[in-house]
mmCIF file of C-alpha atoms and ligand atoms in Angstrom:
data_model
loop_
_atom_site.group_PDB
_atom_site.id
_atom_site.type_symbol
_atom_site.label_atom_id
_atom_site.label_comp_id
_atom_site.label_asym_id
_atom_site.label_seq_id
_atom_site.Cartn_x
_atom_site.Cartn_y
_atom_site.Cartn_z
ATOM 1 C CA MET Z 22 -24.357 -11.658 45.631
ATOM 2 C CA PRO Z 23 -22.313 -8.468 45.800
ATOM 3 C CA GLU Z 24 -18.777 -8.526 47.265
ATOM 4 C CA ASP Z 25 -19.715 -6.695 50.469
ATOM 5 C CA SER Z 26 -22.236 -9.356 51.483
ATOM 6 C CA ILE Z 27 -19.884 -12.365 51.289
ATOM 7 C CA ALA Z 28 -17.751 -11.490 54.300
ATOM 8 C CA HIS Z 29 -19.814 -13.638 56.664
ATOM 9 C CA ILE Z 30 -20.532 -16.586 54.373
ATOM 10 C CA ASP Z 31 -19.704 -20.052 55.698
ATOM 11 C CA PHE Z 32 -18.682 -21.570 52.355
ATOM 12 C CA GLU Z 33 -18.758 -25.139 53.649
ATOM 13 C CA GLU Z 34 -22.418 -24.714 54.625
ATOM 14 C CA LEU Z 35 -23.217 -22.841 51.430
ATOM 15 C CA ASN Z 36 -21.715 -25.595 49.275
ATOM 16 C CA LYS Z 37 -23.860 -28.172 51.069
ATOM 17 C CA LYS Z 38 -26.973 -26.148 50.217
ATOM 18 C CA ALA Z 39 -25.877 -25.338 46.645
ATOM 19 C CA ILE Z 40 -28.107 -26.978 44.040
ATOM 20 C CA SER Z 41 -25.053 -27.912 41.938
ATOM 21 C CA GLN Z 42 -21.264 -28.156 42.069
ATOM 22 C CA PRO Z 43 -18.603 -26.800 39.677
ATOM 23 C CA LEU Z 44 -18.374 -28.788 36.440
ATOM 24 C CA VAL Z 45 -14.582 -28.457 36.459
ATOM 25 C CA LYS Z 46 -12.386 -27.612 39.434
ATOM 26 C CA HIS Z 47 -8.825 -27.579 38.039
ATOM 27 C CA MET Z 48 -9.331 -24.121 36.506
ATOM 28 C CA TYR Z 49 -11.767 -21.252 36.948
ATOM 29 C CA THR Z 50 -14.423 -20.865 34.259
ATOM 30 C CA ALA Z 51 -17.352 -18.480 33.790
ATOM 31 C CA ASP Z 52 -20.022 -17.225 31.367
ATOM 32 C CA PRO Z 53 -20.910 -20.733 30.120
ATOM 33 C CA SER Z 54 -22.453 -20.873 26.646
ATOM 34 C CA ALA Z 55 -23.690 -24.441 26.239
ATOM 35 C CA HIS Z 56 -24.671 -26.257 23.036
ATOM 36 C CA VAL Z 57 -25.344 -29.824 21.987
ATOM 37 C CA PHE Z 58 -23.197 -30.571 18.933
ATOM 38 C CA ASP Z 59 -23.105 -34.112 17.478
ATOM 39 C CA GLY Z 60 -24.993 -35.465 20.509
ATOM 40 C CA LYS Z 61 -22.472 -34.153 23.029
ATOM 41 C CA ILE Z 62 -22.601 -31.122 25.343
ATOM 42 C CA TYR Z 63 -19.981 -28.472 24.638
ATOM 43 C CA ILE Z 64 -19.565 -25.524 26.984
ATOM 44 C CA TYR Z 65 -17.799 -22.391 25.748
ATOM 45 C CA PRO Z 66 -16.822 -20.472 28.912
ATOM 46 C CA SER Z 67 -14.539 -17.623 29.817
ATOM 47 C CA HIS Z 68 -11.299 -18.897 31.394
ATOM 48 C CA ASP Z 69 -10.839 -16.896 34.584
ATOM 49 C CA ILE Z 70 -7.362 -16.129 35.883
ATOM 50 C CA ASP Z 71 -5.914 -13.837 38.493
ATOM 51 C CA ALA Z 72 -3.789 -11.534 36.353
ATOM 52 C CA GLY Z 73 -3.142 -9.192 39.270
ATOM 53 C CA GLU Z 74 -5.166 -6.290 37.845
ATOM 54 C CA ALA Z 75 -6.784 -3.898 40.349
ATOM 55 C CA PHE Z 76 -10.542 -4.240 40.934
ATOM 56 C CA ASP Z 77 -12.718 -1.507 39.420
ATOM 57 C CA ASP Z 78 -16.247 -0.976 38.118
ATOM 58 C CA LEU Z 79 -14.975 -1.323 34.548
ATOM 59 C CA GLY Z 80 -14.041 -4.969 35.212
ATOM 60 C CA SER Z 81 -10.297 -4.467 34.601
ATOM 61 C CA HIS Z 82 -9.682 -7.428 36.942
ATOM 62 C CA PHE Z 83 -11.384 -9.686 34.366
ATOM 63 C CA ALA Z 84 -8.117 -9.930 32.416
ATOM 64 C CA MET Z 85 -8.634 -13.290 30.746
ATOM 65 C CA GLU Z 86 -6.264 -14.402 27.977
ATOM 66 C CA ASP Z 87 -7.619 -17.558 26.396
ATOM 67 C CA TYR Z 88 -10.513 -19.995 26.001
ATOM 68 C CA HIS Z 89 -10.854 -23.686 26.836
ATOM 69 C CA VAL Z 90 -13.867 -25.716 25.684
ATOM 70 C CA ILE Z 91 -15.455 -28.159 28.165
ATOM 71 C CA ALA Z 92 -17.081 -31.322 26.776
ATOM 72 C CA MET Z 93 -19.599 -33.540 28.598
ATOM 73 C CA ASP Z 94 -21.363 -36.739 27.568
ATOM 74 C CA SER Z 95 -24.312 -35.789 29.795
ATOM 75 C CA VAL Z 96 -24.994 -33.150 32.445
ATOM 76 C CA ASP Z 97 -24.111 -35.742 35.115
ATOM 77 C CA SER Z 98 -20.818 -36.796 33.596
ATOM 78 C CA GLU Z 99 -17.369 -35.343 34.202
ATOM 79 C CA GLY Z 100 -16.564 -32.068 32.463
ATOM 80 C CA ILE Z 101 -13.572 -32.659 30.183
ATOM 81 C CA ASP Z 102 -11.220 -29.746 29.524
ATOM 82 C CA CYS Z 103 -10.423 -29.992 25.804
ATOM 83 C CA GLY Z 104 -7.368 -27.731 26.187
ATOM 84 C CA GLU Z 105 -6.650 -24.261 24.873
ATOM 85 C CA ALA Z 106 -8.961 -23.412 21.967
ATOM 86 C CA LEU Z 107 -7.803 -19.839 21.278
ATOM 87 C CA HIS Z 108 -5.297 -17.431 22.873
ATOM 88 C CA VAL Z 109 -5.396 -13.643 22.668
ATOM 89 C CA ASN Z 110 -1.823 -13.633 21.326
ATOM 90 C CA ASP Z 111 -3.103 -15.431 18.216
ATOM 91 C CA VAL Z 112 -5.735 -12.781 17.460
ATOM 92 C CA PRO Z 113 -4.111 -9.994 15.407
ATOM 93 C CA TRP Z 114 -6.630 -7.267 16.318
ATOM 94 C CA ALA Z 115 -7.133 -8.126 20.032
ATOM 95 C CA GLU Z 116 -5.003 -6.884 22.909
ATOM 96 C CA LYS Z 117 -6.693 -8.143 26.079
ATOM 97 C CA GLN Z 118 -9.757 -9.148 28.106
ATOM 98 C CA MET Z 119 -11.148 -12.238 26.389
ATOM 99 C CA TRP Z 120 -14.639 -12.024 27.922
ATOM 100 C CA ALA Z 121 -17.774 -14.141 27.530
ATOM 101 C CA PRO Z 122 -17.785 -16.176 24.276
ATOM 102 C CA ASP Z 123 -20.322 -18.261 22.398
ATOM 103 C CA ALA Z 124 -20.179 -20.783 19.548
ATOM 104 C CA ALA Z 125 -22.261 -21.887 16.572
ATOM 105 C CA HIS Z 126 -22.228 -24.758 14.092
ATOM 106 C CA LYS Z 127 -23.063 -24.464 10.394
ATOM 107 C CA ASN Z 128 -22.248 -26.604 7.344
ATOM 108 C CA GLY Z 129 -19.637 -28.693 9.167
ATOM 109 C CA LYS Z 130 -17.756 -25.675 10.552
ATOM 110 C CA TYR Z 131 -17.684 -24.459 14.155
ATOM 111 C CA PHE Z 132 -17.468 -20.770 14.987
ATOM 112 C CA LEU Z 133 -16.227 -19.271 18.248
ATOM 113 C CA TYR Z 134 -17.441 -15.704 18.836
ATOM 114 C CA PHE Z 135 -15.584 -13.675 21.449
ATOM 115 C CA PRO Z 136 -15.285 -10.099 22.701
ATOM 116 C CA ALA Z 137 -11.895 -8.545 23.421
ATOM 117 C CA LYS Z 138 -10.424 -5.063 23.662
ATOM 118 C CA ASP Z 139 -8.555 -3.902 20.592
ATOM 119 C CA TYR Z 140 -5.364 -1.822 20.706
ATOM 120 C CA ASP Z 141 -7.460 1.371 21.077
ATOM 121 C CA GLY Z 142 -9.120 -0.018 24.234
ATOM 122 C CA ILE Z 143 -12.438 -0.597 22.435
ATOM 123 C CA PHE Z 144 -14.355 -3.844 22.877
ATOM 124 C CA ARG Z 145 -15.021 -5.573 19.546
ATOM 125 C CA ILE Z 146 -16.338 -9.024 18.720
ATOM 126 C CA GLY Z 147 -14.223 -11.504 16.790
ATOM 127 C CA VAL Z 148 -14.739 -14.952 15.333
ATOM 128 C CA GLY Z 149 -12.542 -18.026 15.006
ATOM 129 C CA VAL Z 150 -13.253 -21.073 12.833
ATOM 130 C CA SER Z 151 -12.619 -24.771 13.404
ATOM 131 C CA ASP Z 152 -13.530 -28.132 11.875
ATOM 132 C CA THR Z 153 -14.249 -29.541 15.328
ATOM 133 C CA PRO Z 154 -16.420 -28.246 18.197
ATOM 134 C CA ASP Z 155 -13.505 -28.124 20.654
ATOM 135 C CA GLY Z 156 -11.176 -26.130 18.395
ATOM 136 C CA PRO Z 157 -8.502 -24.948 18.076
ATOM 137 C CA PHE Z 158 -10.205 -21.987 16.415
ATOM 138 C CA ILE Z 159 -8.384 -19.994 13.740
ATOM 139 C CA PRO Z 160 -9.240 -16.337 14.279
ATOM 140 C CA GLN Z 161 -10.221 -14.001 11.462
ATOM 141 C CA PRO Z 162 -7.603 -11.253 11.061
ATOM 142 C CA GLU Z 163 -10.093 -8.449 11.829
ATOM 143 C CA ALA Z 164 -12.975 -8.103 14.265
ATOM 144 C CA ILE Z 165 -16.501 -8.426 12.826
ATOM 145 C CA LYS Z 166 -17.301 -5.164 10.966
ATOM 146 C CA ASN Z 167 -19.652 -2.890 12.944
ATOM 147 C CA SER Z 168 -19.260 -5.031 16.074
ATOM 148 C CA PHE Z 169 -18.905 -3.381 19.467
ATOM 149 C CA SER Z 170 -19.363 -4.048 23.189
ATOM 150 C CA ILE Z 171 -19.381 -7.548 24.703
ATOM 151 C CA ASP Z 172 -21.114 -10.869 25.381
ATOM 152 C CA PRO Z 173 -22.013 -12.249 21.930
ATOM 153 C CA ALA Z 174 -24.633 -15.017 21.902
ATOM 154 C CA VAL Z 175 -25.544 -16.665 18.598
ATOM 155 C CA PHE Z 176 -28.965 -18.248 18.117
ATOM 156 C CA GLU Z 177 -29.902 -20.585 15.249
ATOM 157 C CA ASP Z 178 -33.561 -20.250 14.319
ATOM 158 C CA GLU Z 179 -35.597 -23.151 12.952
ATOM 159 C CA ASP Z 180 -35.453 -21.670 9.425
ATOM 160 C CA GLY Z 181 -31.632 -21.854 9.432
ATOM 161 C CA ASP Z 182 -31.000 -18.142 10.033
ATOM 162 C CA TYR Z 183 -28.485 -17.200 12.738
ATOM 163 C CA TYR Z 184 -28.632 -14.060 14.887
ATOM 164 C CA MET Z 185 -26.069 -12.533 17.199
ATOM 165 C CA TYR Z 186 -27.231 -10.810 20.401
ATOM 166 C CA PHE Z 187 -24.716 -8.659 22.262
ATOM 167 C CA GLY Z 188 -24.053 -5.694 24.557
ATOM 168 C CA GLY Z 189 -23.036 -4.896 28.101
ATOM 169 C CA LEU Z 190 -22.978 -1.802 30.319
ATOM 170 C CA TRP Z 191 -20.186 -0.214 32.372
ATOM 171 C CA GLY Z 192 -16.939 -2.060 31.431
ATOM 172 C CA GLY Z 193 -18.816 -3.534 28.470
ATOM 173 C CA GLN Z 194 -18.922 0.008 26.981
ATOM 174 C CA LEU Z 195 -22.473 -0.119 25.555
ATOM 175 C CA GLN Z 196 -23.143 3.357 26.981
ATOM 176 C CA ARG Z 197 -20.238 4.734 24.917
ATOM 177 C CA TRP Z 198 -22.086 3.948 21.664
ATOM 178 C CA ARG Z 199 -25.241 6.011 22.255
ATOM 179 C CA GLU Z 200 -24.366 8.372 19.411
ATOM 180 C CA GLY Z 201 -23.375 5.473 17.122
ATOM 181 C CA THR Z 202 -19.621 6.050 17.455
ATOM 182 C CA PHE Z 203 -17.051 5.564 20.220
ATOM 183 C CA ASN Z 204 -14.897 8.513 21.178
ATOM 184 C CA PRO Z 205 -11.642 7.074 22.599
ATOM 185 C CA ASP Z 206 -10.634 10.544 23.858
ATOM 186 C CA GLN Z 207 -13.392 10.490 26.469
ATOM 187 C CA PRO Z 208 -12.207 9.018 29.784
ATOM 188 C CA GLU Z 209 -13.256 5.474 30.735
ATOM 189 C CA SER Z 210 -15.964 5.605 33.389
ATOM 190 C CA PRO Z 211 -18.613 3.040 34.308
ATOM 191 C CA VAL Z 212 -21.258 5.656 35.078
ATOM 192 C CA ALA Z 213 -20.691 8.425 32.520
ATOM 193 C CA PHE Z 214 -22.852 8.318 29.372
ATOM 194 C CA LEU Z 215 -25.608 6.299 31.076
ATOM 195 C CA PRO Z 216 -29.231 7.464 30.669
ATOM 196 C CA LYS Z 217 -30.944 9.125 33.624
ATOM 197 C CA ASP Z 218 -33.073 6.876 35.855
ATOM 198 C CA ASP Z 219 -36.349 8.124 34.324
ATOM 199 C CA GLU Z 220 -35.149 7.644 30.730
ATOM 200 C CA PRO Z 221 -35.507 4.389 28.777
ATOM 201 C CA ALA Z 222 -32.807 1.856 29.672
ATOM 202 C CA LEU Z 223 -29.959 1.099 27.298
ATOM 203 C CA LEU Z 224 -30.777 -1.825 25.060
ATOM 204 C CA PRO Z 225 -28.925 -4.881 23.772
ATOM 205 C CA TYR Z 226 -28.414 -5.365 20.032
ATOM 206 C CA VAL Z 227 -29.194 -8.074 17.502
ATOM 207 C CA ALA Z 228 -27.877 -8.660 13.987
ATOM 208 C CA LYS Z 229 -28.534 -11.463 11.507
ATOM 209 C CA MET Z 230 -25.319 -13.256 10.554
ATOM 210 C CA SER Z 231 -24.002 -13.506 6.994
ATOM 211 C CA ASP Z 232 -24.205 -16.877 5.209
ATOM 212 C CA ASP Z 233 -20.542 -17.591 5.955
ATOM 213 C CA MET Z 234 -21.094 -16.685 9.657
ATOM 214 C CA LEU Z 235 -18.089 -14.334 9.636
ATOM 215 C CA GLU Z 236 -19.854 -10.943 9.440
ATOM 216 C CA PHE Z 237 -23.144 -9.246 10.237
ATOM 217 C CA ALA Z 238 -25.591 -9.415 7.346
ATOM 218 C CA GLU Z 239 -27.182 -6.158 8.513
ATOM 219 C CA LYS Z 240 -26.568 -3.162 10.741
ATOM 220 C CA PRO Z 241 -27.147 -4.219 14.371
ATOM 221 C CA LYS Z 242 -30.553 -3.141 15.726
ATOM 222 C CA GLU Z 243 -31.588 -2.378 19.289
ATOM 223 C CA ILE Z 244 -33.874 -4.896 21.001
ATOM 224 C CA GLN Z 245 -36.853 -3.427 22.813
ATOM 225 C CA ILE Z 246 -37.575 -4.848 26.278
ATOM 226 C CA VAL Z 247 -40.955 -3.657 27.535
ATOM 227 C CA ASP Z 248 -43.058 -4.063 30.652
ATOM 228 C CA GLU Z 249 -46.553 -5.569 30.929
ATOM 229 C CA ASN Z 250 -48.050 -2.305 29.540
ATOM 230 C CA GLY Z 251 -45.760 -2.263 26.510
ATOM 231 C CA ASP Z 252 -43.662 0.585 27.925
ATOM 232 C CA PRO Z 253 -39.848 0.412 27.682
ATOM 233 C CA LEU Z 254 -38.094 -0.538 30.925
ATOM 234 C CA LEU Z 255 -36.439 2.511 32.446
ATOM 235 C CA ALA Z 256 -32.749 2.951 33.218
ATOM 236 C CA GLY Z 257 -33.559 3.245 36.928
ATOM 237 C CA ASP Z 258 -35.422 -0.077 36.946
ATOM 238 C CA ASN Z 259 -32.222 -1.859 38.010
ATOM 239 C CA ASP Z 260 -34.029 -5.058 39.058
ATOM 240 C CA ARG Z 261 -35.370 -5.610 35.526
ATOM 241 C CA ARG Z 262 -33.414 -3.650 32.939
ATOM 242 C CA PHE Z 263 -30.770 -5.232 30.672
ATOM 243 C CA PHE Z 264 -27.135 -5.014 31.809
ATOM 244 C CA GLU Z 265 -25.175 -7.838 30.030
ATOM 245 C CA ALA Z 266 -25.123 -11.605 29.297
ATOM 246 C CA ALA Z 267 -27.611 -11.801 26.410
ATOM 247 C CA TRP Z 268 -29.001 -15.219 25.482
ATOM 248 C CA LEU Z 269 -31.828 -16.342 23.202
ATOM 249 C CA HIS Z 270 -33.695 -19.635 23.202
ATOM 250 C CA LYS Z 271 -36.921 -20.686 21.563
ATOM 251 C CA TYR Z 272 -39.619 -22.656 23.363
ATOM 252 C CA HIS Z 273 -43.015 -23.602 21.952
ATOM 253 C CA GLY Z 274 -42.664 -21.071 19.138
ATOM 254 C CA LYS Z 275 -41.841 -18.130 21.446
ATOM 255 C CA TYR Z 276 -38.488 -16.350 21.594
ATOM 256 C CA TYR Z 277 -37.053 -16.013 25.117
ATOM 257 C CA PHE Z 278 -34.436 -13.284 25.506
ATOM 258 C CA SER Z 279 -32.593 -13.679 28.826
ATOM 259 C CA TYR Z 280 -29.945 -11.473 30.409
ATOM 260 C CA SER Z 281 -28.235 -10.316 33.584
ATOM 261 C CA THR Z 282 -29.367 -7.214 35.464
ATOM 262 C CA GLY Z 283 -25.731 -6.617 36.501
ATOM 263 C CA ASP Z 284 -25.641 -4.513 39.647
ATOM 264 C CA THR Z 285 -28.782 -6.205 41.017
ATOM 265 C CA HIS Z 286 -27.421 -9.664 40.126
ATOM 266 C CA PHE Z 287 -30.516 -11.339 38.638
ATOM 267 C CA ILE Z 288 -30.834 -13.406 35.480
ATOM 268 C CA CYS Z 289 -34.174 -12.331 33.957
ATOM 269 C CA TYR Z 290 -36.108 -13.119 30.787
ATOM 270 C CA ALA Z 291 -38.467 -11.428 28.366
ATOM 271 C CA VAL Z 292 -40.655 -13.105 25.719
ATOM 272 C CA GLY Z 293 -41.407 -12.171 22.106
ATOM 273 C CA ASP Z 294 -42.758 -13.441 18.787
ATOM 274 C CA SER Z 295 -39.734 -12.600 16.627
ATOM 275 C CA PRO Z 296 -35.953 -12.940 17.027
ATOM 276 C CA TYR Z 297 -35.849 -9.123 16.795
ATOM 277 C CA GLY Z 298 -38.348 -8.624 19.622
ATOM 278 C CA PRO Z 299 -39.974 -6.666 21.105
ATOM 279 C CA PHE Z 300 -39.668 -8.778 24.238
ATOM 280 C CA THR Z 301 -42.021 -8.412 27.199
ATOM 281 C CA TYR Z 302 -40.440 -8.775 30.619
ATOM 282 C CA GLY Z 303 -41.393 -12.147 32.125
ATOM 283 C CA GLY Z 304 -39.567 -12.545 35.431
ATOM 284 C CA ARG Z 305 -36.459 -13.942 37.079
ATOM 285 C CA ILE Z 306 -34.683 -17.140 36.088
ATOM 286 C CA LEU Z 307 -31.862 -17.108 38.649
ATOM 287 C CA ASN Z 308 -31.504 -15.371 41.989
ATOM 288 C CA PRO Z 309 -28.100 -13.852 42.899
ATOM 289 C CA VAL Z 310 -25.083 -16.140 43.068
ATOM 290 C CA VAL Z 311 -21.884 -15.684 45.089
ATOM 291 C CA GLY Z 312 -19.763 -13.156 43.170
ATOM 292 C CA TRP Z 313 -20.718 -9.864 41.502
ATOM 293 C CA THR Z 314 -21.426 -11.187 38.014
ATOM 294 C CA SER Z 315 -24.124 -13.560 36.870
ATOM 295 C CA HIS Z 316 -24.075 -15.024 33.364
ATOM 296 C CA HIS Z 317 -25.818 -18.020 31.904
ATOM 297 C CA SER Z 318 -27.008 -19.972 28.901
ATOM 298 C CA ILE Z 319 -30.116 -22.079 28.368
ATOM 299 C CA CYS Z 320 -29.808 -25.324 26.462
ATOM 300 C CA GLN Z 321 -32.027 -28.316 25.754
ATOM 301 C CA VAL Z 322 -30.345 -31.695 26.259
ATOM 302 C CA GLU Z 323 -32.634 -34.452 24.983
ATOM 303 C CA ASP Z 324 -36.032 -33.715 26.598
ATOM 304 C CA GLN Z 325 -34.807 -31.556 29.468
ATOM 305 C CA TRP Z 326 -33.927 -27.852 29.516
ATOM 306 C CA TYR Z 327 -30.932 -26.695 31.578
ATOM 307 C CA LEU Z 328 -29.551 -23.443 32.907
ATOM 308 C CA PHE Z 329 -25.764 -23.233 32.731
ATOM 309 C CA TYR Z 330 -24.486 -20.506 35.066
ATOM 310 C CA HIS Z 331 -21.533 -19.653 37.277
ATOM 311 C CA ASP Z 332 -20.705 -18.605 40.802
ATOM 312 C CA SER Z 333 -17.606 -17.799 42.863
ATOM 313 C CA SER Z 334 -18.145 -20.337 45.638
ATOM 314 C CA LEU Z 335 -15.080 -22.481 44.743
ATOM 315 C CA SER Z 336 -12.808 -19.426 45.120
ATOM 316 C CA LYS Z 337 -14.686 -18.461 48.318
ATOM 317 C CA GLY Z 338 -16.162 -15.354 46.801
ATOM 318 C CA VAL Z 339 -13.388 -13.971 44.567
ATOM 319 C CA THR Z 340 -15.554 -12.277 41.999
ATOM 320 C CA HIS Z 341 -13.278 -12.834 38.981
ATOM 321 C CA LEU Z 342 -12.518 -16.495 39.830
ATOM 322 C CA ARG Z 343 -15.726 -18.282 38.939
ATOM 323 C CA SER Z 344 -16.895 -21.831 38.221
ATOM 324 C CA VAL Z 345 -19.508 -23.023 35.759
ATOM 325 C CA LYS Z 346 -22.439 -25.080 37.000
ATOM 326 C CA VAL Z 347 -25.667 -26.526 35.618
ATOM 327 C CA ALA Z 348 -29.216 -26.870 36.978
ATOM 328 C CA LYS Z 349 -32.534 -28.048 35.547
ATOM 329 C CA LEU Z 350 -34.722 -25.273 34.144
ATOM 330 C CA THR Z 351 -38.512 -25.505 34.100
ATOM 331 C CA HIS Z 352 -40.902 -23.830 31.663
ATOM 332 C CA ASN Z 353 -44.335 -23.701 33.294
ATOM 333 C CA ALA Z 354 -47.517 -24.516 31.365
ATOM 334 C CA ASP Z 355 -48.290 -20.768 30.995
ATOM 335 C CA GLY Z 356 -44.916 -20.147 29.320
ATOM 336 C CA SER Z 357 -43.291 -18.575 32.373
ATOM 337 C CA ILE Z 358 -39.960 -19.873 33.709
ATOM 338 C CA GLU Z 359 -39.585 -21.041 37.299
ATOM 339 C CA THR Z 360 -37.100 -18.993 39.330
ATOM 340 C CA ILE Z 361 -34.058 -20.987 40.451
ATOM 341 C CA ASP Z 362 -32.457 -20.344 43.813
ATOM 342 C CA PRO Z 363 -28.797 -21.382 43.500
ATOM 343 C CA TYR Z 364 -28.506 -22.256 47.183
ATOM 344 C CA GLY Z 365 -31.896 -23.891 47.615
ATOM 345 C CA ASN Z 366 -33.425 -21.311 49.993
HETATM 346 O O1 FUB N 20 -16.452 -12.548 32.236
HETATM 347 C C1 FUB N 20 -16.311 -11.159 32.000
HETATM 348 C C2 FUB N 20 -17.628 -10.495 32.048
HETATM 349 O O2 FUB N 20 -18.249 -10.726 33.318
HETATM 350 C C3 FUB N 20 -18.646 -11.022 31.064
HETATM 351 O O3 FUB N 20 -18.419 -10.614 29.757
HETATM 352 C C4 FUB N 20 -19.889 -10.510 31.697
HETATM 353 O O4 FUB N 20 -21.063 -11.032 31.189
HETATM 354 C C5 FUB N 20 -19.650 -10.882 33.141
HETATM 355 O O5 FUB N 20 -19.979 -12.214 33.418
#
């Protein structure tokens, strides 16, 4: 739900209708990447703060500094804040804006993947390592080579290969990489460098991870998202095209790539037969929430699938003060996903 439409919201009424409540209330959290590790649910969210930065379309007001992991015994149990897992001051290459993270587990080690701006103002993706799922994570001294933009999501396939999906428009800088390099002398602007409405939309990226999970094993490749005729979604197709918040889950042998449409505030999905795509647009998973951003993860806990998401209802609509929530997600018999309305309309 965009900022301008929250002015008349009765938050008490809205919270009564909401299909779920914040999982933690003592701090603001967003962009929840959920995993089951060792039989327990671990959520790797952004930790929202009000750093006093001015609002703009580059997301400068999302000035987060650290990460806390949330642990839960079940989706109905209390969310436990495991404390600070990583602070920007401990990351040699990162200056600011610790945005949406994700985590992975391999060979007894846990990996926290996170985007942050480096000292040249360029978003890169870093990784920290821990022996436990809740950290603390020891960051690598450099960002992942050839990483750029934001919102890393790491998927483990059934054959033991891991893939990172990433990218985000506007403040996420994906549009700055169209020529393969980033020119820091060009002014920051959310709308410059974007394709025209009738051109193919900008695409997210995927890269297989190296065996040690610390680097890309290959040059990142674009992921095609196509419509029902096999044609690429266009940049002007704002209700369906990729904006940010990549996620990948596998269901009944199919790969589901899900993402936020950004300025139209939907979480959508597209389905493919390979972790590299192409993915065919399938529909909406989540209708707009309170707050400008929408960001999610999809995780199976025992026999049930769940959507972890966020909204700004606890802060009464402050777009950079969000709270993570969870709701049941349903795959229909035909492979489609049922659309969730966060306020039960
Ligand atoms: O939390 C900062 C940014 O807002 C994330 O990286 C985006 O996905 C959006 O949720």
